Short mmCIF file of C-alpha atoms in Angstrom, two decimals:
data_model
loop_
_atom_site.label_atom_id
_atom_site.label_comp_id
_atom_site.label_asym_id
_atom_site.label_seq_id
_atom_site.Cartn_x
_atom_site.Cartn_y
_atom_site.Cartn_z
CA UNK G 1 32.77 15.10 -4.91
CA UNK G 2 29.76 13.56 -3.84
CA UNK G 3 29.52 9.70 -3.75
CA UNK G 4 25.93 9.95 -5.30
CA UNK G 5 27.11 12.64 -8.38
CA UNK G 6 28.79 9.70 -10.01
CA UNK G 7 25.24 8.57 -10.57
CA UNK G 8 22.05 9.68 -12.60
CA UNK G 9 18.41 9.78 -10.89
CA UNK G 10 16.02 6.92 -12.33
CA UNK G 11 13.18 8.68 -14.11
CA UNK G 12 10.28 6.49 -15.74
CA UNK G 13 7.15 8.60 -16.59
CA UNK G 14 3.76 7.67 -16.51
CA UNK G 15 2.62 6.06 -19.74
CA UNK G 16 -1.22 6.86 -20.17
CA UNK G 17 -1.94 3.59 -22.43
CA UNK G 18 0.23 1.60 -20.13
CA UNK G 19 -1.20 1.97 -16.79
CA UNK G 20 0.19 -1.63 -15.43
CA UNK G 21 3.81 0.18 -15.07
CA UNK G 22 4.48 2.29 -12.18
CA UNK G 23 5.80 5.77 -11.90
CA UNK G 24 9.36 5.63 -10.82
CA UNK G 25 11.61 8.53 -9.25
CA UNK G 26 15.03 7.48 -7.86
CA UNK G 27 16.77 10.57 -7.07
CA UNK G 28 20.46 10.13 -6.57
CA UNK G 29 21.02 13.82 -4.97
CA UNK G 30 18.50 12.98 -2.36
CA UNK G 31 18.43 9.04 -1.93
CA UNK G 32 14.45 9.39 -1.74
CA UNK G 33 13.10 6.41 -4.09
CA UNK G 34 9.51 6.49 -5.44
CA UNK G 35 7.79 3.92 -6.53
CA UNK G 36 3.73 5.28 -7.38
CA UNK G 37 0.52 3.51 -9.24
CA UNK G 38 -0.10 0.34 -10.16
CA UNK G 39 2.13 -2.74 -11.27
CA UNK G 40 1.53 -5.12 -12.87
CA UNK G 41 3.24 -5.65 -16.25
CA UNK G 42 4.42 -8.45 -18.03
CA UNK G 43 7.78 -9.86 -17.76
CA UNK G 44 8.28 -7.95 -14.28
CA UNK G 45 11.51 -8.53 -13.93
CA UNK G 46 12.83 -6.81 -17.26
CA UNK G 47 10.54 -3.41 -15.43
CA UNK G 48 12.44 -3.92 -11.78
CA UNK G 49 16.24 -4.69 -13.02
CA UNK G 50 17.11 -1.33 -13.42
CA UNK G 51 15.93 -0.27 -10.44
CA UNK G 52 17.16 -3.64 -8.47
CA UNK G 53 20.74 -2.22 -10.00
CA UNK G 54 20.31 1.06 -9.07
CA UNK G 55 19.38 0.66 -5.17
CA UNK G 56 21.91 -1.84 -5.28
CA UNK G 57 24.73 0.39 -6.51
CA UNK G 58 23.45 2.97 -4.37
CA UNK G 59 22.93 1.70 -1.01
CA UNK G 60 25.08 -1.08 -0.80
CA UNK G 61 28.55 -0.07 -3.30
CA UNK G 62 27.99 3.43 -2.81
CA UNK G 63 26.68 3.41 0.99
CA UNK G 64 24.45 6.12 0.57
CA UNK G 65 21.18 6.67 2.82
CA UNK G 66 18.00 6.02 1.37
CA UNK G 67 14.32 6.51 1.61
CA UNK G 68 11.78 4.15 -0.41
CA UNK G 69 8.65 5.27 -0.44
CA UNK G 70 6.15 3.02 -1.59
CA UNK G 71 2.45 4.84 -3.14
CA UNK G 72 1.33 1.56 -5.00
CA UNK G 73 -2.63 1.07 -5.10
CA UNK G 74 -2.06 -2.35 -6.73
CA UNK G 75 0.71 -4.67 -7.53
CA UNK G 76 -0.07 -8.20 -8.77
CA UNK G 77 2.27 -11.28 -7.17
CA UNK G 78 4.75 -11.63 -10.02
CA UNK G 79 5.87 -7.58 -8.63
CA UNK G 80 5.46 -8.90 -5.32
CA UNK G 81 8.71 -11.16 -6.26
CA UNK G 82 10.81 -8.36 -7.07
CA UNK G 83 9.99 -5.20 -4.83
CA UNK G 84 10.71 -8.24 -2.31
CA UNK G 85 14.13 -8.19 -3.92
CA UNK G 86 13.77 -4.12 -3.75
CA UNK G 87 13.53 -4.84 0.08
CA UNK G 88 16.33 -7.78 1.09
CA UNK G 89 18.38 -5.09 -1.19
CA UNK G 90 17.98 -2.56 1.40
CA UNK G 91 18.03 -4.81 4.36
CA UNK G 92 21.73 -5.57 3.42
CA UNK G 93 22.67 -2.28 3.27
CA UNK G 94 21.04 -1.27 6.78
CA UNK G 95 23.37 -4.57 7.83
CA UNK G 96 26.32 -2.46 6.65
CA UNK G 97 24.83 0.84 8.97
CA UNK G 98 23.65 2.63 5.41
CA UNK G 99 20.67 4.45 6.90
CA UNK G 100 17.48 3.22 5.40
CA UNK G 101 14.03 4.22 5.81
CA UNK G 102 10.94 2.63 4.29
CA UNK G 103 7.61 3.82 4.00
CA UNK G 104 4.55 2.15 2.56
CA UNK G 105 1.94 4.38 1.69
CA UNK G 106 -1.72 2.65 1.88
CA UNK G 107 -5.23 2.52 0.41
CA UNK G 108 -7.44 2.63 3.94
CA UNK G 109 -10.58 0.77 1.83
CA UNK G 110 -7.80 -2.15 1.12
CA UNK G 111 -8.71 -4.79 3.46
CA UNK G 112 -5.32 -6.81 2.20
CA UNK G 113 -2.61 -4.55 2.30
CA UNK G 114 -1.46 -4.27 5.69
CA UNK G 115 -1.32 -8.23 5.80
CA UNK G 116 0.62 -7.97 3.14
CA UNK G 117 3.02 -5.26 4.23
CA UNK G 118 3.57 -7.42 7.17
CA UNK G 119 4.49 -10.33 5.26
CA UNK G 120 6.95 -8.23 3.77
CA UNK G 121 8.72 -7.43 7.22
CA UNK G 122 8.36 -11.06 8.13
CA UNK G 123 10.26 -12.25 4.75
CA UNK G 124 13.07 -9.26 5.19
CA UNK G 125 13.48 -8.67 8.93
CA UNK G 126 12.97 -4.88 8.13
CA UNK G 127 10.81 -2.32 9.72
CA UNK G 128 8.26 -0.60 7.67
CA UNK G 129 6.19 2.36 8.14
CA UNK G 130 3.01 2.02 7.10
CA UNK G 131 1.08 4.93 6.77
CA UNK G 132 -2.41 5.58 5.48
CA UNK G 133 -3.75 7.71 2.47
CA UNK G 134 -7.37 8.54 1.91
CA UNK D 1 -19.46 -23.29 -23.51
CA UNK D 2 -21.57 -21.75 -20.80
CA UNK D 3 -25.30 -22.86 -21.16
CA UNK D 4 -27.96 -19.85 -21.77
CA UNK D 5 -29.07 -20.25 -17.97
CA UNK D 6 -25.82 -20.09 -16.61
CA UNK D 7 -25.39 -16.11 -17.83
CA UNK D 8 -28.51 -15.15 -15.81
CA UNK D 9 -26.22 -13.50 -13.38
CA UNK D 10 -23.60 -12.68 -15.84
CA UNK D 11 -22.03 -9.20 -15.86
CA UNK D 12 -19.02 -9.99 -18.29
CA UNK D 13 -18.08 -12.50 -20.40
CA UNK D 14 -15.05 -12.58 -23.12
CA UNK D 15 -13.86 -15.40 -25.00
CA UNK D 16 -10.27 -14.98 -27.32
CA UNK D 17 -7.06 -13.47 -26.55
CA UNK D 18 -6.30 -12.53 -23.86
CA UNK D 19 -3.22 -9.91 -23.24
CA UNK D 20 -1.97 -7.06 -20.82
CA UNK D 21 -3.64 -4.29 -22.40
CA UNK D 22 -7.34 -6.14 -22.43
CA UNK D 23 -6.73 -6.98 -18.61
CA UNK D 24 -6.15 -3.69 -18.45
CA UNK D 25 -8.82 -2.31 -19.98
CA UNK D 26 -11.51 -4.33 -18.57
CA UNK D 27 -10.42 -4.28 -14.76
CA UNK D 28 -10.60 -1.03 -14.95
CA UNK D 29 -14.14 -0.62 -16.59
CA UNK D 30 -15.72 -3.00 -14.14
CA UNK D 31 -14.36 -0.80 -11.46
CA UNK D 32 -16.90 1.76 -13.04
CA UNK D 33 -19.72 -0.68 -13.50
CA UNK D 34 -19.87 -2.76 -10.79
CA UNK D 35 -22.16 -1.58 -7.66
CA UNK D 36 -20.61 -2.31 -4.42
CA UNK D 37 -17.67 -0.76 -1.70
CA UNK D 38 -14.41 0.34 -2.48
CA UNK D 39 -13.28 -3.23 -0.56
CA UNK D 40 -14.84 -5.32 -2.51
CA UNK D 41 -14.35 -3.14 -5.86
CA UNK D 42 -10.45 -3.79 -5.03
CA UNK D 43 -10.58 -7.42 -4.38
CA UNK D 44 -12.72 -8.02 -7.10
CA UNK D 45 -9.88 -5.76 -8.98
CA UNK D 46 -7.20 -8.36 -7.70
CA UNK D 47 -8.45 -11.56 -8.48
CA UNK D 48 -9.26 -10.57 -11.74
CA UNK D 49 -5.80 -9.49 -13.10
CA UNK D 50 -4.34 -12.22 -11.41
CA UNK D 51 -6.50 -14.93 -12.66
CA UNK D 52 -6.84 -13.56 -16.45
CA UNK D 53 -3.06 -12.80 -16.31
CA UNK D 54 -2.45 -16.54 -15.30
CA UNK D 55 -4.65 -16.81 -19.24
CA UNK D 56 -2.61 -14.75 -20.78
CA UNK D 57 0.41 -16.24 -19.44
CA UNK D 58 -0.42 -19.96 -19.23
CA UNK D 59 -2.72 -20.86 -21.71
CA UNK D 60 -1.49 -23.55 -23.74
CA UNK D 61 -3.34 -21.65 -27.00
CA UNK D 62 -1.08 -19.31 -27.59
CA UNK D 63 -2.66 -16.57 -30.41
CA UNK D 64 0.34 -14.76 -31.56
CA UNK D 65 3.13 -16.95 -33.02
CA UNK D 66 6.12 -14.60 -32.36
CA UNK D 67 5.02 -14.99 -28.54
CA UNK D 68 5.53 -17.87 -26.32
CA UNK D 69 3.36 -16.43 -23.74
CA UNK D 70 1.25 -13.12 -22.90
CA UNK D 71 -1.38 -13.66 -25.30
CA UNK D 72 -3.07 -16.87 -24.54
CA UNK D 73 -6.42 -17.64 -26.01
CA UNK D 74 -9.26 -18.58 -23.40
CA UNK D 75 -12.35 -17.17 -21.59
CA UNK D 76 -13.16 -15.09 -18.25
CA UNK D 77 -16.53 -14.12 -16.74
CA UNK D 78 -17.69 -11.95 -13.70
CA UNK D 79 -21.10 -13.19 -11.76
CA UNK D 80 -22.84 -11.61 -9.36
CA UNK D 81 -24.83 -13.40 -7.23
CA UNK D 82 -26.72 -11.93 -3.58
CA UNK D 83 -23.70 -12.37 -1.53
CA UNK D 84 -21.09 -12.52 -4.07
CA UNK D 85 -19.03 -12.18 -6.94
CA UNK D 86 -17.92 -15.22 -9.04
CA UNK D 87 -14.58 -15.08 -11.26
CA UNK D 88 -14.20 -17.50 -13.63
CA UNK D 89 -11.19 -17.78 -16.26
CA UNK D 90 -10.42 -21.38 -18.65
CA UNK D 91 -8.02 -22.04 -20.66
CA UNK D 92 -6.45 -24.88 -22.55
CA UNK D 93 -3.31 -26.57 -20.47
CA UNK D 94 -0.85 -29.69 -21.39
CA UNK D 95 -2.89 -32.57 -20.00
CA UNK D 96 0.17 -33.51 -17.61
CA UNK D 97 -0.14 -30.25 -16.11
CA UNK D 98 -3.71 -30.84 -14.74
CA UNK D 99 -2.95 -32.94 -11.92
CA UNK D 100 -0.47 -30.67 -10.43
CA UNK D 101 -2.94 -27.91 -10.80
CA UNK D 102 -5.47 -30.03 -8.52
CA UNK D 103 -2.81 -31.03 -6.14
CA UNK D 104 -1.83 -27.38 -5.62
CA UNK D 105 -5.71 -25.97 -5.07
CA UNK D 106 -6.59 -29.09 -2.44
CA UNK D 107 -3.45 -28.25 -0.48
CA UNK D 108 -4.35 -25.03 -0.36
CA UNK D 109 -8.04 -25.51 0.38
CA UNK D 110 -7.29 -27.11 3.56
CA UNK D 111 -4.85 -24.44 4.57
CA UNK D 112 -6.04 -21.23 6.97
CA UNK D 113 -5.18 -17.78 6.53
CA UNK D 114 -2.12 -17.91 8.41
CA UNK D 115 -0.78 -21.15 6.82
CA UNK D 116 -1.82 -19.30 3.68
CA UNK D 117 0.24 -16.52 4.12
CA UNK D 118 3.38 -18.54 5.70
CA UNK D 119 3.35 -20.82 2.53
CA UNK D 120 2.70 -18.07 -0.03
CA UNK D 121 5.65 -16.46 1.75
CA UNK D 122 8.09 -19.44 1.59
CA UNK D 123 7.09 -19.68 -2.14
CA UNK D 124 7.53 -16.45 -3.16
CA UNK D 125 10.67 -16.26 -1.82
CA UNK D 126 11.82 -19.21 -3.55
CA UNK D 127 10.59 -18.11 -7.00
CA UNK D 128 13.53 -17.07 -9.62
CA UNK D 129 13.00 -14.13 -10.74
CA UNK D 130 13.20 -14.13 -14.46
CA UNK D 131 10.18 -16.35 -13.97
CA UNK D 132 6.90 -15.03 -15.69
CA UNK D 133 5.02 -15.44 -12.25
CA UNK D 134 5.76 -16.17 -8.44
CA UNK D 135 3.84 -19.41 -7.92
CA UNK D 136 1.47 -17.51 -5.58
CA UNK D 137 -0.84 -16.49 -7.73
CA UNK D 138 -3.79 -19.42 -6.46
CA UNK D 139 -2.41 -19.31 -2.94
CA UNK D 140 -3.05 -15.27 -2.83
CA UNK D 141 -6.27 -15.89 -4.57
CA UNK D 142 -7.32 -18.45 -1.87
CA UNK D 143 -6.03 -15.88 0.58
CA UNK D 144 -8.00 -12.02 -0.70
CA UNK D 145 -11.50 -14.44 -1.37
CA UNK D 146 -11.33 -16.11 2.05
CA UNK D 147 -12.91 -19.01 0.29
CA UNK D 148 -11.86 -22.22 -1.25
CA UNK D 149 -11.11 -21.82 -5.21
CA UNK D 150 -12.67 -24.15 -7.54
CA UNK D 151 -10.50 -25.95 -9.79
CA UNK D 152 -11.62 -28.33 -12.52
CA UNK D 153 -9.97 -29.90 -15.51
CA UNK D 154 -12.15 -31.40 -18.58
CA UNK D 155 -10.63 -33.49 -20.99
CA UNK D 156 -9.72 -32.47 -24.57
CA UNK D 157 -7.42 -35.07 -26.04
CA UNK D 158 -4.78 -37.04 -25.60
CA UNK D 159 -2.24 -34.01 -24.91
CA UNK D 160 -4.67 -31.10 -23.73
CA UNK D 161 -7.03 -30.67 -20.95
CA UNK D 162 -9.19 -27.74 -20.16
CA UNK D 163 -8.32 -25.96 -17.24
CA UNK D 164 -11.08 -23.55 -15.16
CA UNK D 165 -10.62 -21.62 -11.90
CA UNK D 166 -13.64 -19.77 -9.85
CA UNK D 167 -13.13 -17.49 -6.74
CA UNK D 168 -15.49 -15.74 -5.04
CA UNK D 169 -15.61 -12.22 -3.50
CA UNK D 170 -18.06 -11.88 -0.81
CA UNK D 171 -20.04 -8.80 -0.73
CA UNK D 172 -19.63 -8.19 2.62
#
């Protein structure tokens, strides 16, 4: 059996009213982690726990390979905190040779982001692709 | 209370509770009805959430009782001037918090971008993450204007001071 069948993908749709909450699609049968919108709900850690367990379980119990792929057009500084945890998650798990591959998908007219993309690399020691979207 | 002068460049102005879903709303309509480039549309977008969040979140007058925070009374305004856009938010704080909130906007007045972005990195890093913000709410502020905030507290009573922030976003 598969290492990843033992668990369930992470599915949160979008919810029109509620447009400060991300789309999320964590597919265990593939490893390839979405994150895509905005973010920037209250309380951000009660959002991000689930999905702090899941890559956790995942890529570091579990060892499995993973993709994040990051399509936020804004996230305010209290998400900041915790997709920074999303990212030291996956740094320890490329420490234990899981294969890991981040991308950050980015708003061209946002004078900001790469900045703070590179912040990001700075605070984890990871590599991530950044790659434009019109 | 804003004098009838000072809204001659107003383009919003709101005065109650403040929650998610009017932050929501509202960042969202200006990006419809405010004239100017997608870079300044989404800086504009940024300061505004954070700074009206830090309202909702902070405000010592706190409108629903079952609450402790997330739906903090106070006021916000957008200004556009020739160069710029002006954010303003206020909101009631515990007096004792009004020094530290002066302290923190000096230091990071006199800091450059990349001191800015070195500090906002060791705090952020340092912030627990059951807590309602990251502490790097002013600092990133400071850091998507380019320009110096402007902090000022006003006296209430003996346990409340008023607390306003401004940042502006340069046109250009």
């Amino acid at each position: 059996m598969l290492k990843q069948n033992i668990m369930k993908n992470l599915l949160i749709d979008a919810i029109p009213d509620s447009p400060y909450y991300p789309v999320i699609n964590f597919d265990a049968s593939t490893g390839i982690c979405e994150l895509i919108g905005e973010s920037y709900m209250e309380e951000a850690y009660k959002f991000y726990t689930p999905l702090l367990n899941w890559l956790k379980e995942y890529s570091q119990e579990l060892k499995n390979q993973v993709t994040l792929n990051i399509k936020l057009t804004y996230f305010n500084t209290n998400s900041s905190r915790l997709i920074l945890d999303m990212l030291d998650i996956l740094k320890k798990a490329i420490d234990d040779n899981v294969a890991v591959s981040i991308n950050w998908y980015y708003d061209l007219d946002d004078p900001d982001i790469k900045e703070e993309i590179e912040d990001f690399e700075i605070e984890t020691g990871l590599t991530i692709n950044m790659i434009p979207f019109e | 209370m804003r004098g009838r002068l000072e809204f001659e460049n107003n383009i919003l102005y709101y005065h109650g509770m403040v929650n998610i879903d009017l932050i929501s709303f509202i960042s969202n309509y200006m990006k419809q009805q405010i004239d100017s480039n997608n870079s300044v549309h989404l800086k504009i977008y940024k300061v505004f959430i954070e700074l009206t969040q830090n309202v909702s979140y902070y405000s010592a007058d706190q409108q629903d009782s079952n609450r402790t925070f997330g739906s903090g009374k106070g006021w916000f305004s957008v200004d556009e001037n020739n160069d710029s856009f002006i954010i303003t938010t206020g909101n009631k704080i515990l007096k004792e918090h009004g020094n530290i909130l002066i302290k923190n906007s000096n230091e990071i007045n006199l800091l450059n971008e990349e001191e800015l972005r070195d500090l906002k990195r060791k705090t952020r890093s340092k912030a627990p993450i059951k807590d309602i913000g990251a502490h790097i709410g002013l600092i990133h502020t400071g850091l998507i204007t380019s320009n110096k905030i402007d902090v000022r507290i006003g006296p209430i009573d003996d346990k409340y001071s008023f607390f306003t922030i401004s940042a502006k976003v340069n046109k250009c």
